[in-house]
PDB file of C-alpha atoms and ligand atoms in Angstrom:
ATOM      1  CA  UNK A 225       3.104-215.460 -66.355  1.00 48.00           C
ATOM      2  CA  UNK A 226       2.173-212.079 -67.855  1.00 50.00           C
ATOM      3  CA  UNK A 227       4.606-209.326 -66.743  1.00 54.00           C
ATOM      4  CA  UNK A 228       3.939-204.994 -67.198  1.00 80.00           C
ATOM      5  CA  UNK A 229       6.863-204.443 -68.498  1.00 94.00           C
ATOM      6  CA  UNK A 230       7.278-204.032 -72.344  1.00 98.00           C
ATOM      7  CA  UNK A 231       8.378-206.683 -74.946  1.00 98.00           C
ATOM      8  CA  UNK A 232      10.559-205.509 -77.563  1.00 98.00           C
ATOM      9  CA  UNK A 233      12.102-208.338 -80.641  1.00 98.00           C
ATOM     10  CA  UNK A 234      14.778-208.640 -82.579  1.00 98.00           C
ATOM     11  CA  UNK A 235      13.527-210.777 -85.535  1.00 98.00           C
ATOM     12  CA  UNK A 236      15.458-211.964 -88.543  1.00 98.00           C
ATOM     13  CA  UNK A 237      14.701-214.601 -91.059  1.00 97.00           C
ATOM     14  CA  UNK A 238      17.373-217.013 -91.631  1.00 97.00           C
ATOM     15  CA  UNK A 239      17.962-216.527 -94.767  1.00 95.00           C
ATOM     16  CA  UNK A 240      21.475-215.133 -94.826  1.00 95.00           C
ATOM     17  CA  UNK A 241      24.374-214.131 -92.609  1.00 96.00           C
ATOM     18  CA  UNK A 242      23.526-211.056 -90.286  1.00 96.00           C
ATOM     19  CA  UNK A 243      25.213-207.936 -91.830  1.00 94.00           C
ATOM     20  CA  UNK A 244      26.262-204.120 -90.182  1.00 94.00           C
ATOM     21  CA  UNK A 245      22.075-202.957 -90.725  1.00 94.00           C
ATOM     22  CA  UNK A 246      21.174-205.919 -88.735  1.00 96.00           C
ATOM     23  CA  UNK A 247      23.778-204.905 -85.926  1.00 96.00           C
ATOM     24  CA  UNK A 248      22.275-201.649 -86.026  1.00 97.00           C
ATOM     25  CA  UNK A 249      18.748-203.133 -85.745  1.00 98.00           C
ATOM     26  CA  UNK A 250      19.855-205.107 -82.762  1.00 98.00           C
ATOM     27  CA  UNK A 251      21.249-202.368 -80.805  1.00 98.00           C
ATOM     28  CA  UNK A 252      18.596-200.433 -81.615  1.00 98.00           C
ATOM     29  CA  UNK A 253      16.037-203.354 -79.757  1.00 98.00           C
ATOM     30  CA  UNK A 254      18.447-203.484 -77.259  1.00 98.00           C
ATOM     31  CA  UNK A 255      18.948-199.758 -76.426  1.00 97.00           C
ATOM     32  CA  UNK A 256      15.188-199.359 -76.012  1.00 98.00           C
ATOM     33  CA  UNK A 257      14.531-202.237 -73.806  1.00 98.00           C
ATOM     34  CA  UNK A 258      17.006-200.843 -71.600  1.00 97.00           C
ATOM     35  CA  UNK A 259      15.477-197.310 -71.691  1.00 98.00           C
ATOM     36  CA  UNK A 260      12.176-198.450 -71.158  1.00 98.00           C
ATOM     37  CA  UNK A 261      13.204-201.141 -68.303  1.00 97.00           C
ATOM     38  CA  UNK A 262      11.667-203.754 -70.625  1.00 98.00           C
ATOM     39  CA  UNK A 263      12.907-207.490 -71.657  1.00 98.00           C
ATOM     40  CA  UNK A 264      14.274-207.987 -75.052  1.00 98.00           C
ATOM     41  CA  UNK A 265      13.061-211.325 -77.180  1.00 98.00           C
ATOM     42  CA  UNK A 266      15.023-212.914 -80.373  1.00 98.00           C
ATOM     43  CA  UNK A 267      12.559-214.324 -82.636  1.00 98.00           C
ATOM     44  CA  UNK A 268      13.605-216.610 -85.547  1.00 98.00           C
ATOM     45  CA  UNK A 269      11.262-215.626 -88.926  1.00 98.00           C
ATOM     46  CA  UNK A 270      12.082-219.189 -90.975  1.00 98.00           C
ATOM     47  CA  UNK A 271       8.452-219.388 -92.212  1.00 98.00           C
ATOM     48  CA  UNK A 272      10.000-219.091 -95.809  1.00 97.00           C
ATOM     49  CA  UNK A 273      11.338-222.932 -95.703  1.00 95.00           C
ATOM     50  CA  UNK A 274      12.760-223.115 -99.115  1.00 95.00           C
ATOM     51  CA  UNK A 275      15.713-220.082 -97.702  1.00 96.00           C
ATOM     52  CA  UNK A 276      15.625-220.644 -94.095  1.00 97.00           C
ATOM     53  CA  UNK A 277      18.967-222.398 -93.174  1.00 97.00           C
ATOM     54  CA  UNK A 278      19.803-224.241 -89.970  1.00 97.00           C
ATOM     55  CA  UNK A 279      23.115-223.120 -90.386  1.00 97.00           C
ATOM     56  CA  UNK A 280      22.248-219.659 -90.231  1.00 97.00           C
ATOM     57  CA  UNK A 281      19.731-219.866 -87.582  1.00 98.00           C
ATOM     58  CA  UNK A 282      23.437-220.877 -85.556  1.00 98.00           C
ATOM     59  CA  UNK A 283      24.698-217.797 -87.171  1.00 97.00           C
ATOM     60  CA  UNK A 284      22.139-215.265 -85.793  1.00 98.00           C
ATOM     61  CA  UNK A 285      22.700-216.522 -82.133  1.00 98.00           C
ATOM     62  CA  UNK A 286      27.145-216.628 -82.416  1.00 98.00           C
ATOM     63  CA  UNK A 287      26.801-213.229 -84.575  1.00 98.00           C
ATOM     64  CA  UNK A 288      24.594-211.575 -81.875  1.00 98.00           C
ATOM     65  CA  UNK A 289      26.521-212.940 -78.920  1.00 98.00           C
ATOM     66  CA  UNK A 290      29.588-212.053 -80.199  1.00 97.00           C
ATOM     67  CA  UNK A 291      27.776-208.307 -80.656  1.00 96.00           C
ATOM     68  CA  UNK A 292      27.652-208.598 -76.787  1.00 96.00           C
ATOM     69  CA  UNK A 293      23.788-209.267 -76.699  1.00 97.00           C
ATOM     70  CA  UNK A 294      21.166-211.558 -74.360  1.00 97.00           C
ATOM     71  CA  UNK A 295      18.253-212.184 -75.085  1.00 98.00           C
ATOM     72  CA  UNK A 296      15.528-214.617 -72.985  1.00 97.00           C
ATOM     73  CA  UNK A 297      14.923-218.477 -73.901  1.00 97.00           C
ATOM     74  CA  UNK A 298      13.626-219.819 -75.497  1.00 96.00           C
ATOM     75  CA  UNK A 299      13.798-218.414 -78.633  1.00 98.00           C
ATOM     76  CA  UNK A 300      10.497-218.975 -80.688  1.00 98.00           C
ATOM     77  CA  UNK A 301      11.229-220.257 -84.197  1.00 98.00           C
ATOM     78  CA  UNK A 302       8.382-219.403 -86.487  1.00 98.00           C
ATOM     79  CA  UNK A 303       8.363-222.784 -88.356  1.00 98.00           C
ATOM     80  CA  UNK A 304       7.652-224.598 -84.941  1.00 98.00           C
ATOM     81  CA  UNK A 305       4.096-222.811 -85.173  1.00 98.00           C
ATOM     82  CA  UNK A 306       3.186-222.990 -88.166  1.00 98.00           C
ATOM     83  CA  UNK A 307      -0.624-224.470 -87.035  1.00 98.00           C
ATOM     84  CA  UNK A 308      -1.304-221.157 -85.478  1.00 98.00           C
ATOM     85  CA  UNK A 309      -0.802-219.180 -88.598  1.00 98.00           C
ATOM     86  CA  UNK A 310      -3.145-221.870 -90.404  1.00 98.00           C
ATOM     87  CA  UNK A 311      -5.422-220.930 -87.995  1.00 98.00           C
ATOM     88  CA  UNK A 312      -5.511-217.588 -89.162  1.00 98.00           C
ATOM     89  CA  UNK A 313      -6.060-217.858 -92.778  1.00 98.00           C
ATOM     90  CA  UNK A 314      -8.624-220.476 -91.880  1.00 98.00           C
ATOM     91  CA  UNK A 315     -10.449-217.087 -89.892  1.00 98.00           C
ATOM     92  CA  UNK A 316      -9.454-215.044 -92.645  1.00 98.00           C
ATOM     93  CA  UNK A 317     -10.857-217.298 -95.578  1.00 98.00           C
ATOM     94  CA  UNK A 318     -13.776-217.843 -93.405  1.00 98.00           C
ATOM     95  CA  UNK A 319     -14.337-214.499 -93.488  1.00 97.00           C
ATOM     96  CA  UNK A 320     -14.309-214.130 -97.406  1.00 97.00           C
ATOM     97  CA  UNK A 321     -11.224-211.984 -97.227  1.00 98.00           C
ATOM     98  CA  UNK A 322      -8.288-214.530 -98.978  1.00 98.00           C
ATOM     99  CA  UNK A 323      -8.399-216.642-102.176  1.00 98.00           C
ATOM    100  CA  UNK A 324      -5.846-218.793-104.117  1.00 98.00           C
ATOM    101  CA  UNK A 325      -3.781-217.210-106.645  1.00 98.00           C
ATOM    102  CA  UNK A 326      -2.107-220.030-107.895  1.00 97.00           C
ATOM    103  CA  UNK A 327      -0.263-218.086-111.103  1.00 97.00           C
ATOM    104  CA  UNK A 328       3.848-218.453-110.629  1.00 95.00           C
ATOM    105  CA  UNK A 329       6.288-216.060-110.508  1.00 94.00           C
ATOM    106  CA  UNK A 330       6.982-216.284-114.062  1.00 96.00           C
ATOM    107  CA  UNK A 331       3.267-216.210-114.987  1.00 97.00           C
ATOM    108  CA  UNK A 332       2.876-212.915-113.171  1.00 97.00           C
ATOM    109  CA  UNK A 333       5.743-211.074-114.678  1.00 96.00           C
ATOM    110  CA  UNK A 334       5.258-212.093-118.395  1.00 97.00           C
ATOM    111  CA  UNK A 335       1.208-210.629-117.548  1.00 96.00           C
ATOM    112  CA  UNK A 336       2.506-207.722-116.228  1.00 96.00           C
ATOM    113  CA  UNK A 337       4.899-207.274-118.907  1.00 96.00           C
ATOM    114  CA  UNK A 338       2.001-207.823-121.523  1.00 95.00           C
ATOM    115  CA  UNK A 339       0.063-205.055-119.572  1.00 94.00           C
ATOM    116  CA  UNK A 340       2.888-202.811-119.665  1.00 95.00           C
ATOM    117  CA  UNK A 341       3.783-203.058-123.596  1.00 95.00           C
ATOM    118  CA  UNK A 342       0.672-201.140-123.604  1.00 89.00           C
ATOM    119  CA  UNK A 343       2.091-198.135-122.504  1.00 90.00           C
ATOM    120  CA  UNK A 344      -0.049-198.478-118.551  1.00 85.00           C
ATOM    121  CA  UNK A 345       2.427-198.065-115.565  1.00 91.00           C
ATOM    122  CA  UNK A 346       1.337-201.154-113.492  1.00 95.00           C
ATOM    123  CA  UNK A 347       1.046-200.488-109.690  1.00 95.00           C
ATOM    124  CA  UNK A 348       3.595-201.662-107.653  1.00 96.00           C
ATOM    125  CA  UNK A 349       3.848-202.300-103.546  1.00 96.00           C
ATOM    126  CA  UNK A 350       5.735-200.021-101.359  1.00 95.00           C
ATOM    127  CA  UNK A 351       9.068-202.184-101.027  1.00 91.00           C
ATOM    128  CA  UNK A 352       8.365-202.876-105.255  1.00 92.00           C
ATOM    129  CA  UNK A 353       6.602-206.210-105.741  1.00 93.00           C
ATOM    130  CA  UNK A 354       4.268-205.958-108.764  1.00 96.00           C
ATOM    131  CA  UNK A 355       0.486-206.151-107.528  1.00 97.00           C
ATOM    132  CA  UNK A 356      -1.203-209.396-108.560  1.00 97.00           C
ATOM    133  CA  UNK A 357      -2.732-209.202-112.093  1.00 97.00           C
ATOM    134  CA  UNK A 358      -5.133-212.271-112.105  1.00 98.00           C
ATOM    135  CA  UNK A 359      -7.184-211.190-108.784  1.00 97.00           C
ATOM    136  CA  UNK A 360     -10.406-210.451-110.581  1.00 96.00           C
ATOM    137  CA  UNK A 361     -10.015-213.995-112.412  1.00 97.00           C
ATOM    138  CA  UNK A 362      -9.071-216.030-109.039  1.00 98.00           C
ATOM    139  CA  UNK A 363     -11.378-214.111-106.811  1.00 97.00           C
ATOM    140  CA  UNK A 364     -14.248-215.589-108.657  1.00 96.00           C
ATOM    141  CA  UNK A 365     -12.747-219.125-108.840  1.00 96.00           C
ATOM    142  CA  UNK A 366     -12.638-218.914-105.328  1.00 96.00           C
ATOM    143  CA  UNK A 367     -13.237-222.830-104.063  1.00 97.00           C
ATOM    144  CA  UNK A 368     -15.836-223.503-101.149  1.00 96.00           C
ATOM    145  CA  UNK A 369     -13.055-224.797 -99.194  1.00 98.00           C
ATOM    146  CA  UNK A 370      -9.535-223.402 -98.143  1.00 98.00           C
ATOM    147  CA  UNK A 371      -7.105-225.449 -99.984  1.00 98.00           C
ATOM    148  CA  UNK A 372      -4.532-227.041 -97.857  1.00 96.00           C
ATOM    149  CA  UNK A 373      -1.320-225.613 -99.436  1.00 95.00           C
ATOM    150  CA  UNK A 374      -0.692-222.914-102.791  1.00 97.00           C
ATOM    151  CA  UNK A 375      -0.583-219.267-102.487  1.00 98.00           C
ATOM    152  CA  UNK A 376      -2.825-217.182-100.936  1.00 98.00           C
ATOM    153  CA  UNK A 377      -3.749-213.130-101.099  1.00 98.00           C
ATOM    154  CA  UNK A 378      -5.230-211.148 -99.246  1.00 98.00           C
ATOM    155  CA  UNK A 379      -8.453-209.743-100.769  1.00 98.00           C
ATOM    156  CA  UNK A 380      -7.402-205.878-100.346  1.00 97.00           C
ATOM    157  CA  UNK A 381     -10.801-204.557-101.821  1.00 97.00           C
ATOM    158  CA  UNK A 382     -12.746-206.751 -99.271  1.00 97.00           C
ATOM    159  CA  UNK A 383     -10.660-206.073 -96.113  1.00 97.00           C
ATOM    160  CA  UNK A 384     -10.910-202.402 -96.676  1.00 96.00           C
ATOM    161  CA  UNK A 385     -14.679-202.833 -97.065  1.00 96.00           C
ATOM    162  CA  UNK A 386     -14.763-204.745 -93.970  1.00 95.00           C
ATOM    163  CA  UNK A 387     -13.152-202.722 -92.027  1.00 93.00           C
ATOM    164  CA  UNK A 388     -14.826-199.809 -93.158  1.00 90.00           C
ATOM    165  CA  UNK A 389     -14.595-196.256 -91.232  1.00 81.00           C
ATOM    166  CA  UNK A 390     -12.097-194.868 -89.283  1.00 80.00           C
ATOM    167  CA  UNK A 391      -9.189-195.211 -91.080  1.00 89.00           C
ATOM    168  CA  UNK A 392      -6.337-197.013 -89.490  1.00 96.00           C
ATOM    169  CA  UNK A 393      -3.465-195.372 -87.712  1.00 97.00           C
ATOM    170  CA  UNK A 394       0.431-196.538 -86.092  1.00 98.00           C
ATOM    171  CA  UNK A 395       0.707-195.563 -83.008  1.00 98.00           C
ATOM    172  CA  UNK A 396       4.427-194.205 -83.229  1.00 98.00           C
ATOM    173  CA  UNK A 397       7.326-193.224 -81.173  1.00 97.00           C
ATOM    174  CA  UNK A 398      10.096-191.111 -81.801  1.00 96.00           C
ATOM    175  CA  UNK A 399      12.223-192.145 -78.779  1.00 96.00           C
ATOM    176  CA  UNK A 400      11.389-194.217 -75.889  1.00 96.00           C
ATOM    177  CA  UNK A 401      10.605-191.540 -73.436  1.00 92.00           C
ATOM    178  CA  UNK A 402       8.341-189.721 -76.020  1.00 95.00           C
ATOM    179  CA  UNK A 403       4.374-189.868 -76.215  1.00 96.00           C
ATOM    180  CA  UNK A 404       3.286-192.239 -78.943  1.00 97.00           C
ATOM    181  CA  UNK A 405       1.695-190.022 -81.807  1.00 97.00           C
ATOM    182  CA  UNK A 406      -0.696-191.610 -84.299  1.00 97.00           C
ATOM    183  CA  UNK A 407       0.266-191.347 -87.627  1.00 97.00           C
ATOM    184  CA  UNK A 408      -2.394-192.665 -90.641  1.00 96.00           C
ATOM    185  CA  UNK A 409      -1.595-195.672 -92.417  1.00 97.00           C
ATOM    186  CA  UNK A 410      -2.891-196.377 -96.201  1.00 95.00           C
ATOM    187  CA  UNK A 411      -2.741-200.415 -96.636  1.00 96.00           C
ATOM    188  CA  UNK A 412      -4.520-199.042-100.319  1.00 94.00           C
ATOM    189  CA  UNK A 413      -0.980-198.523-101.199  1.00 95.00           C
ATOM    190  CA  UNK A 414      -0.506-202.095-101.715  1.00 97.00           C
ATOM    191  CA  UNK A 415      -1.781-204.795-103.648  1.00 96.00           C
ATOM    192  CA  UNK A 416      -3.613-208.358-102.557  1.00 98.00           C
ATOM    193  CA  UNK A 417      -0.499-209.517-100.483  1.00 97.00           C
ATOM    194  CA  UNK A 418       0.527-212.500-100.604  1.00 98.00           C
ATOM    195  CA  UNK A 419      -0.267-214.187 -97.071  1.00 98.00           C
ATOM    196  CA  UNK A 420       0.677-218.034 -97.903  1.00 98.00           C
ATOM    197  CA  UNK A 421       3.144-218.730-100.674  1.00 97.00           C
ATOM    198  CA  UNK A 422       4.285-222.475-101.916  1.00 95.00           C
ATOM    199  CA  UNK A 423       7.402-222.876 -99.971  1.00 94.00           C
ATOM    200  CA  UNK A 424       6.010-220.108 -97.101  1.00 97.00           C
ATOM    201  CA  UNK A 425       3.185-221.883 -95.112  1.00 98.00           C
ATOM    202  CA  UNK A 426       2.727-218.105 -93.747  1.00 98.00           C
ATOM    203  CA  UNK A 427       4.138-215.497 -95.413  1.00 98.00           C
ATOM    204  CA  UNK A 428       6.245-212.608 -92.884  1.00 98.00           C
ATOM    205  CA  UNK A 429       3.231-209.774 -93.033  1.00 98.00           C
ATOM    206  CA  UNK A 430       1.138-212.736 -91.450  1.00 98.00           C
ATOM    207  CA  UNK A 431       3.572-214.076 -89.021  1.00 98.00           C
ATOM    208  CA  UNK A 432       4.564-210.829 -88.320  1.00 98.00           C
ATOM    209  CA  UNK A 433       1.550-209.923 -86.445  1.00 98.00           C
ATOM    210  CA  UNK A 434       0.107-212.967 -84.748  1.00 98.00           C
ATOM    211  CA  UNK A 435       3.802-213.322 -83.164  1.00 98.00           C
ATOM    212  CA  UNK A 436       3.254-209.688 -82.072  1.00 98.00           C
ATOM    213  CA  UNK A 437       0.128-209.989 -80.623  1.00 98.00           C
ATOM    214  CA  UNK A 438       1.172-214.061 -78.974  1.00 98.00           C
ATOM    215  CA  UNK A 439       4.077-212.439 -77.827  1.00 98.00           C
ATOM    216  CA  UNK A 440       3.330-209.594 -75.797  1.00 98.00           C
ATOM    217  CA  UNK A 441       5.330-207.426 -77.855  1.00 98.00           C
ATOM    218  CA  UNK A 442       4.530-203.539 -76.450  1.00 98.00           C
ATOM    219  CA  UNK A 443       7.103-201.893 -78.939  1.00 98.00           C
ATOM    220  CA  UNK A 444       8.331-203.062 -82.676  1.00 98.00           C
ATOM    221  CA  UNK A 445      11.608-201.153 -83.232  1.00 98.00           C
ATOM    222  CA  UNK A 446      12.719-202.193 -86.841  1.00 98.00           C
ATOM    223  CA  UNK A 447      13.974-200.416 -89.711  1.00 97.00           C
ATOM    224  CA  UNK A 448      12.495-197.716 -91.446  1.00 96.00           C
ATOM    225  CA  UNK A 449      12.513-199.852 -94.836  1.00 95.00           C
ATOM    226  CA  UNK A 450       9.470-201.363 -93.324  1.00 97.00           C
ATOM    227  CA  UNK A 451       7.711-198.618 -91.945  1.00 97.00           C
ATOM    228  CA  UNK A 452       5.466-199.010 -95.490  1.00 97.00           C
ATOM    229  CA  UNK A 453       4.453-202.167 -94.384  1.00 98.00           C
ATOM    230  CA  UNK A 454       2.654-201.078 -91.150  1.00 98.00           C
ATOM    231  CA  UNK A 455      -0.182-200.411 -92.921  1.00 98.00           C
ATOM    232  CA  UNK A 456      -0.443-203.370 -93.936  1.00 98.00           C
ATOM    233  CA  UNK A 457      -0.093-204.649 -90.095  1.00 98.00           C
ATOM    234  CA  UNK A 458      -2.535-202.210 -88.907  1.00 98.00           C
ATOM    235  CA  UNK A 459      -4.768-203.691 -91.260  1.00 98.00           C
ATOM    236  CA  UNK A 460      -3.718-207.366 -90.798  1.00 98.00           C
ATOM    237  CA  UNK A 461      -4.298-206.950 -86.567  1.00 98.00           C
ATOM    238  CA  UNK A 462      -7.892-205.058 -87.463  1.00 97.00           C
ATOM    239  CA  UNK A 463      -9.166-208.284 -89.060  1.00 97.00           C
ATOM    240  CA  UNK A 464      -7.647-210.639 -86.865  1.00 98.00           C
ATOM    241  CA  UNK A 465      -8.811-208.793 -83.504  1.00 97.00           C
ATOM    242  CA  UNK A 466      -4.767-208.990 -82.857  1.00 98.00           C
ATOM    243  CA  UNK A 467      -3.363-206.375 -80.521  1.00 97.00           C
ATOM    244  CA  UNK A 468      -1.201-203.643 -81.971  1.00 97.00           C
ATOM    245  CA  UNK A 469       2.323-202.110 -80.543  1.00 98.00           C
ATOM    246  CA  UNK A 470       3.878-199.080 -80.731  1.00 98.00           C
ATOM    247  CA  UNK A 471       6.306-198.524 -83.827  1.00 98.00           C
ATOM    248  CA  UNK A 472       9.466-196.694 -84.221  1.00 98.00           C
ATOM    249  CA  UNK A 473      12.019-196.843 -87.409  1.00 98.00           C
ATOM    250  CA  UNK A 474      15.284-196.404 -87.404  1.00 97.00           C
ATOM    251  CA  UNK A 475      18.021-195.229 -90.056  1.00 94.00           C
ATOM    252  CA  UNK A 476      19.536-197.969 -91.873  1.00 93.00           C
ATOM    253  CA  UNK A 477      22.801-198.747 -92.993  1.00 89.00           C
ATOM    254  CA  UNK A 478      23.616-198.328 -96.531  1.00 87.00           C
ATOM    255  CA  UNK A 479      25.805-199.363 -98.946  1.00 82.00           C
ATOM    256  CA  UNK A 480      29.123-197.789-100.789  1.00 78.00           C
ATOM    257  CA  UNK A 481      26.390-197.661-103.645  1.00 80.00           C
ATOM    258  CA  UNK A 482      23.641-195.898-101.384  1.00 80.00           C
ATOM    259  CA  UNK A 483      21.386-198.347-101.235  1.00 81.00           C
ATOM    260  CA  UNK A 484      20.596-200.507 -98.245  1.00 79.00           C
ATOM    261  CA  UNK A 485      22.387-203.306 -97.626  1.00 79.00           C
ATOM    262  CA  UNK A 486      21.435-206.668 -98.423  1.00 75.00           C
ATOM    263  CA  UNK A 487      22.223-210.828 -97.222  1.00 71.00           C
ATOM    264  CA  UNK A 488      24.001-211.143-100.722  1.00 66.00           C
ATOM    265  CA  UNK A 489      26.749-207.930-100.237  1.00 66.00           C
ATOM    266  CA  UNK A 490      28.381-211.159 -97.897  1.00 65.00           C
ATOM    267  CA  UNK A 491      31.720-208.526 -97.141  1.00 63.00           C
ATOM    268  CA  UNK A 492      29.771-206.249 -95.090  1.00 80.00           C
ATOM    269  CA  UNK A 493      28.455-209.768 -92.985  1.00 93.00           C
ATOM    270  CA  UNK A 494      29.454-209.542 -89.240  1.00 96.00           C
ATOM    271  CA  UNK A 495      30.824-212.923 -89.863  1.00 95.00           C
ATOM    272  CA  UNK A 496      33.484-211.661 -92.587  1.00 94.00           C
ATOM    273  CA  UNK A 497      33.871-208.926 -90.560  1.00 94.00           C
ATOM    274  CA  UNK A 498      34.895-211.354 -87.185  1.00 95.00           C
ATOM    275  CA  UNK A 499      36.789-213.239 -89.675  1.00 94.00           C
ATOM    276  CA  UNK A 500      38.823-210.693 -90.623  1.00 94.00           C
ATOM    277  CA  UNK A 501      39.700-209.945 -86.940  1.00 95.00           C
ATOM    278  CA  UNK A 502      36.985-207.075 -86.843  1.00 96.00           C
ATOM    279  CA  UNK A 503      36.440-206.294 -82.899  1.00 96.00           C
ATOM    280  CA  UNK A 504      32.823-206.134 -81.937  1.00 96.00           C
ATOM    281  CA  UNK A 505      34.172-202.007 -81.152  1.00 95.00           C
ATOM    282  CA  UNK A 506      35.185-201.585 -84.369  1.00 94.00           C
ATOM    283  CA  UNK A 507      31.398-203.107 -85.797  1.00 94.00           C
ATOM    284  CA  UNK A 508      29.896-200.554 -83.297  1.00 94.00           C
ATOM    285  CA  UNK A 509      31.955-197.770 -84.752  1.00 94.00           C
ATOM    286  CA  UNK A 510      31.293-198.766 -88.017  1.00 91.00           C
ATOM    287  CA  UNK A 511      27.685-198.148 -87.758  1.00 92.00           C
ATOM    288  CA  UNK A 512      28.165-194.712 -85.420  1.00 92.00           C
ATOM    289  CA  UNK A 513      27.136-196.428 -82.118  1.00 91.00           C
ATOM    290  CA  UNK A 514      28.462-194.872 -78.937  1.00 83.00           C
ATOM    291  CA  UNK A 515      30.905-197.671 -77.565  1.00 75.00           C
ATOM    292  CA  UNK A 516      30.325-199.333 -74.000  1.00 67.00           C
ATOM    293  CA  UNK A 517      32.105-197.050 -71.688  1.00 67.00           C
ATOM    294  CA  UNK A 518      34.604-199.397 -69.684  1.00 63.00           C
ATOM    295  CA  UNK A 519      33.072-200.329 -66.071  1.00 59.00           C
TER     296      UNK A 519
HETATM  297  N1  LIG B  43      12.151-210.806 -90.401  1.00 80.29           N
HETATM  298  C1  LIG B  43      12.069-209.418 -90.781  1.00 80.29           C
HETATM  299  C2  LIG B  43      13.403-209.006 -91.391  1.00 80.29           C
HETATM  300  O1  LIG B  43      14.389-209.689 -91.186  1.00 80.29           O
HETATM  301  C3  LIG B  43      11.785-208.598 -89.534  1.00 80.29           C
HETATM  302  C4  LIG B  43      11.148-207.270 -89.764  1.00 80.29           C
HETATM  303  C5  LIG B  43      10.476-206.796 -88.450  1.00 80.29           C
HETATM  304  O2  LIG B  43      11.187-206.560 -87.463  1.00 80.29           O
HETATM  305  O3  LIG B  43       9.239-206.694 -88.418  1.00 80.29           O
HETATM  306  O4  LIG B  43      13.457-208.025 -92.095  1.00 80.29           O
END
């Protein structure tokens, strides 16, 4: 059945109990499906299998019902489909633009370390990952064949060369009744991305976008800690002929310390919170949302 009216998602990753910023994300999805008359889908992200926990998959749904939210069934779970994002790096590797980067974690910090000692800032991501130092090594050790499991990157270099002139844009929104405005993206700000990791059959900037584009979704609402990674979307739906949404960010929740808050900070989760006898009003409140007004 396809339908007119827009998609929006609400789509965590497993990984942790849902905290206030996650509340705030929710609303947020839910406010603008209401606004634009739309439906509103929950998508579990679990592609990262050694963090994803059952347990908290349970969590999302209590926490988020509990908030006073609905969402449609069923709910896709990422890690039911994980052939379809094979597919994709099969496309992608086909077309030249992904190799293995084997190297660990460990490897690539004591190399960037090394680099460092020598008095050259190494470039960093957008949300702070170090870029890959062994590309030019691995690119041209690339194997005939895709291998079956082990990290994969995206070939920046090539995908920008493939994709060539214009430059990309985001088609964004500041409210739901607004116009969408392009803005211009720079996926140059980040490194070779990691698209496959060894416990992440797909990695989230992959999933991300084929579950867009499968999905319908007409409008990503999300936090504006990942309005940096758009870019790397745009560029990610360019290659893959996947369809691309409007954006909007939204504020975030931060911390006593100022800084956004994170799974670990478990006193701020919505779970502590109910535990403590915390009414859904109060969690509202907390995060300056207008409470329901009583029918
Ligand atoms: N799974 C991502 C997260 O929890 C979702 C980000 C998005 O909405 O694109 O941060």
């Amino acid at each position: 059945m396809t339908s007119q009216a827009p998609v929006l998602r609400f789509a965590p990753s497993p990984n942790g109990y849902l905290h206030l910023g996650h509340a705030l994300s929710a609303l947020e999805v839910d406010r603008w499906a209401r606004a634009l008359g739309g439906r509103f889908l929950l998508r579990i992200e679990d592609t990262d299998l050694s963090r994803s926990r059952p347990a908290f998959v349970e969590a999302i749904f209590e926490d988020l019902r509990w908030l006073g939210l609905y969402w449609e069934e069923p709910v896709r779970h990422q890690s039911e489909h994980l052939g379809t994002y094979g597919a994709a790096l099969q496309s992608l590797w086909d077309q030249g633009l992904i190799y293995p980067a084997p190297a660990s974690r460990s490897d690539i910090q004591r190399e960037v370390a090394r680099r460092e000692a020598s008095g050259q800032p190494w470039p960093r991501d957008p949300d702070g990952g170090v870029h890959y130092p062994f590309g030019a090594r691995d690119r041209q050790s690339r194997p005939a064949a895709m291998p079956t499991e082990g990290p994969l990157r995206l070939d920046l270099a090539a995908a920008l060369e493939r994709l060539g002139e214009p430059k990309l844009t985001a088609s964004t929104l500041d409210d739901p009744g607004a116009e969408p405005k392009p803005v211009p993206v720079d996926p140059g700000l980040w490194g070779d991305v990691l698209l496959r990791g060894r416990d992440r059959p797909a990695t989230y900037h992959l999933a991300v976008v084929i579950d867009d584009d499968l999905q319908g979704i007409t409008h990503v609402v999300r936090g504006i800690d990942m309005e940096p990674a758009t870019a790397i979307h745009r560029l990610l739906q360019a290659l893959l002929g996947l369809r691309a949404p409007l954006y909007h960010h939204h504020r975030l929740i931060l911390g006593d310390d100022g800084r956004k808050l994170s799974k670990s900070e478990g006193a701020k989760s919505l779970r502590a919170l109910r535990q403590r006898g915390t009414r859904p009003d109060a969690v509202r409140a907390a995060i300056g949302w207008p409470t329901p007004r009583s029918p």
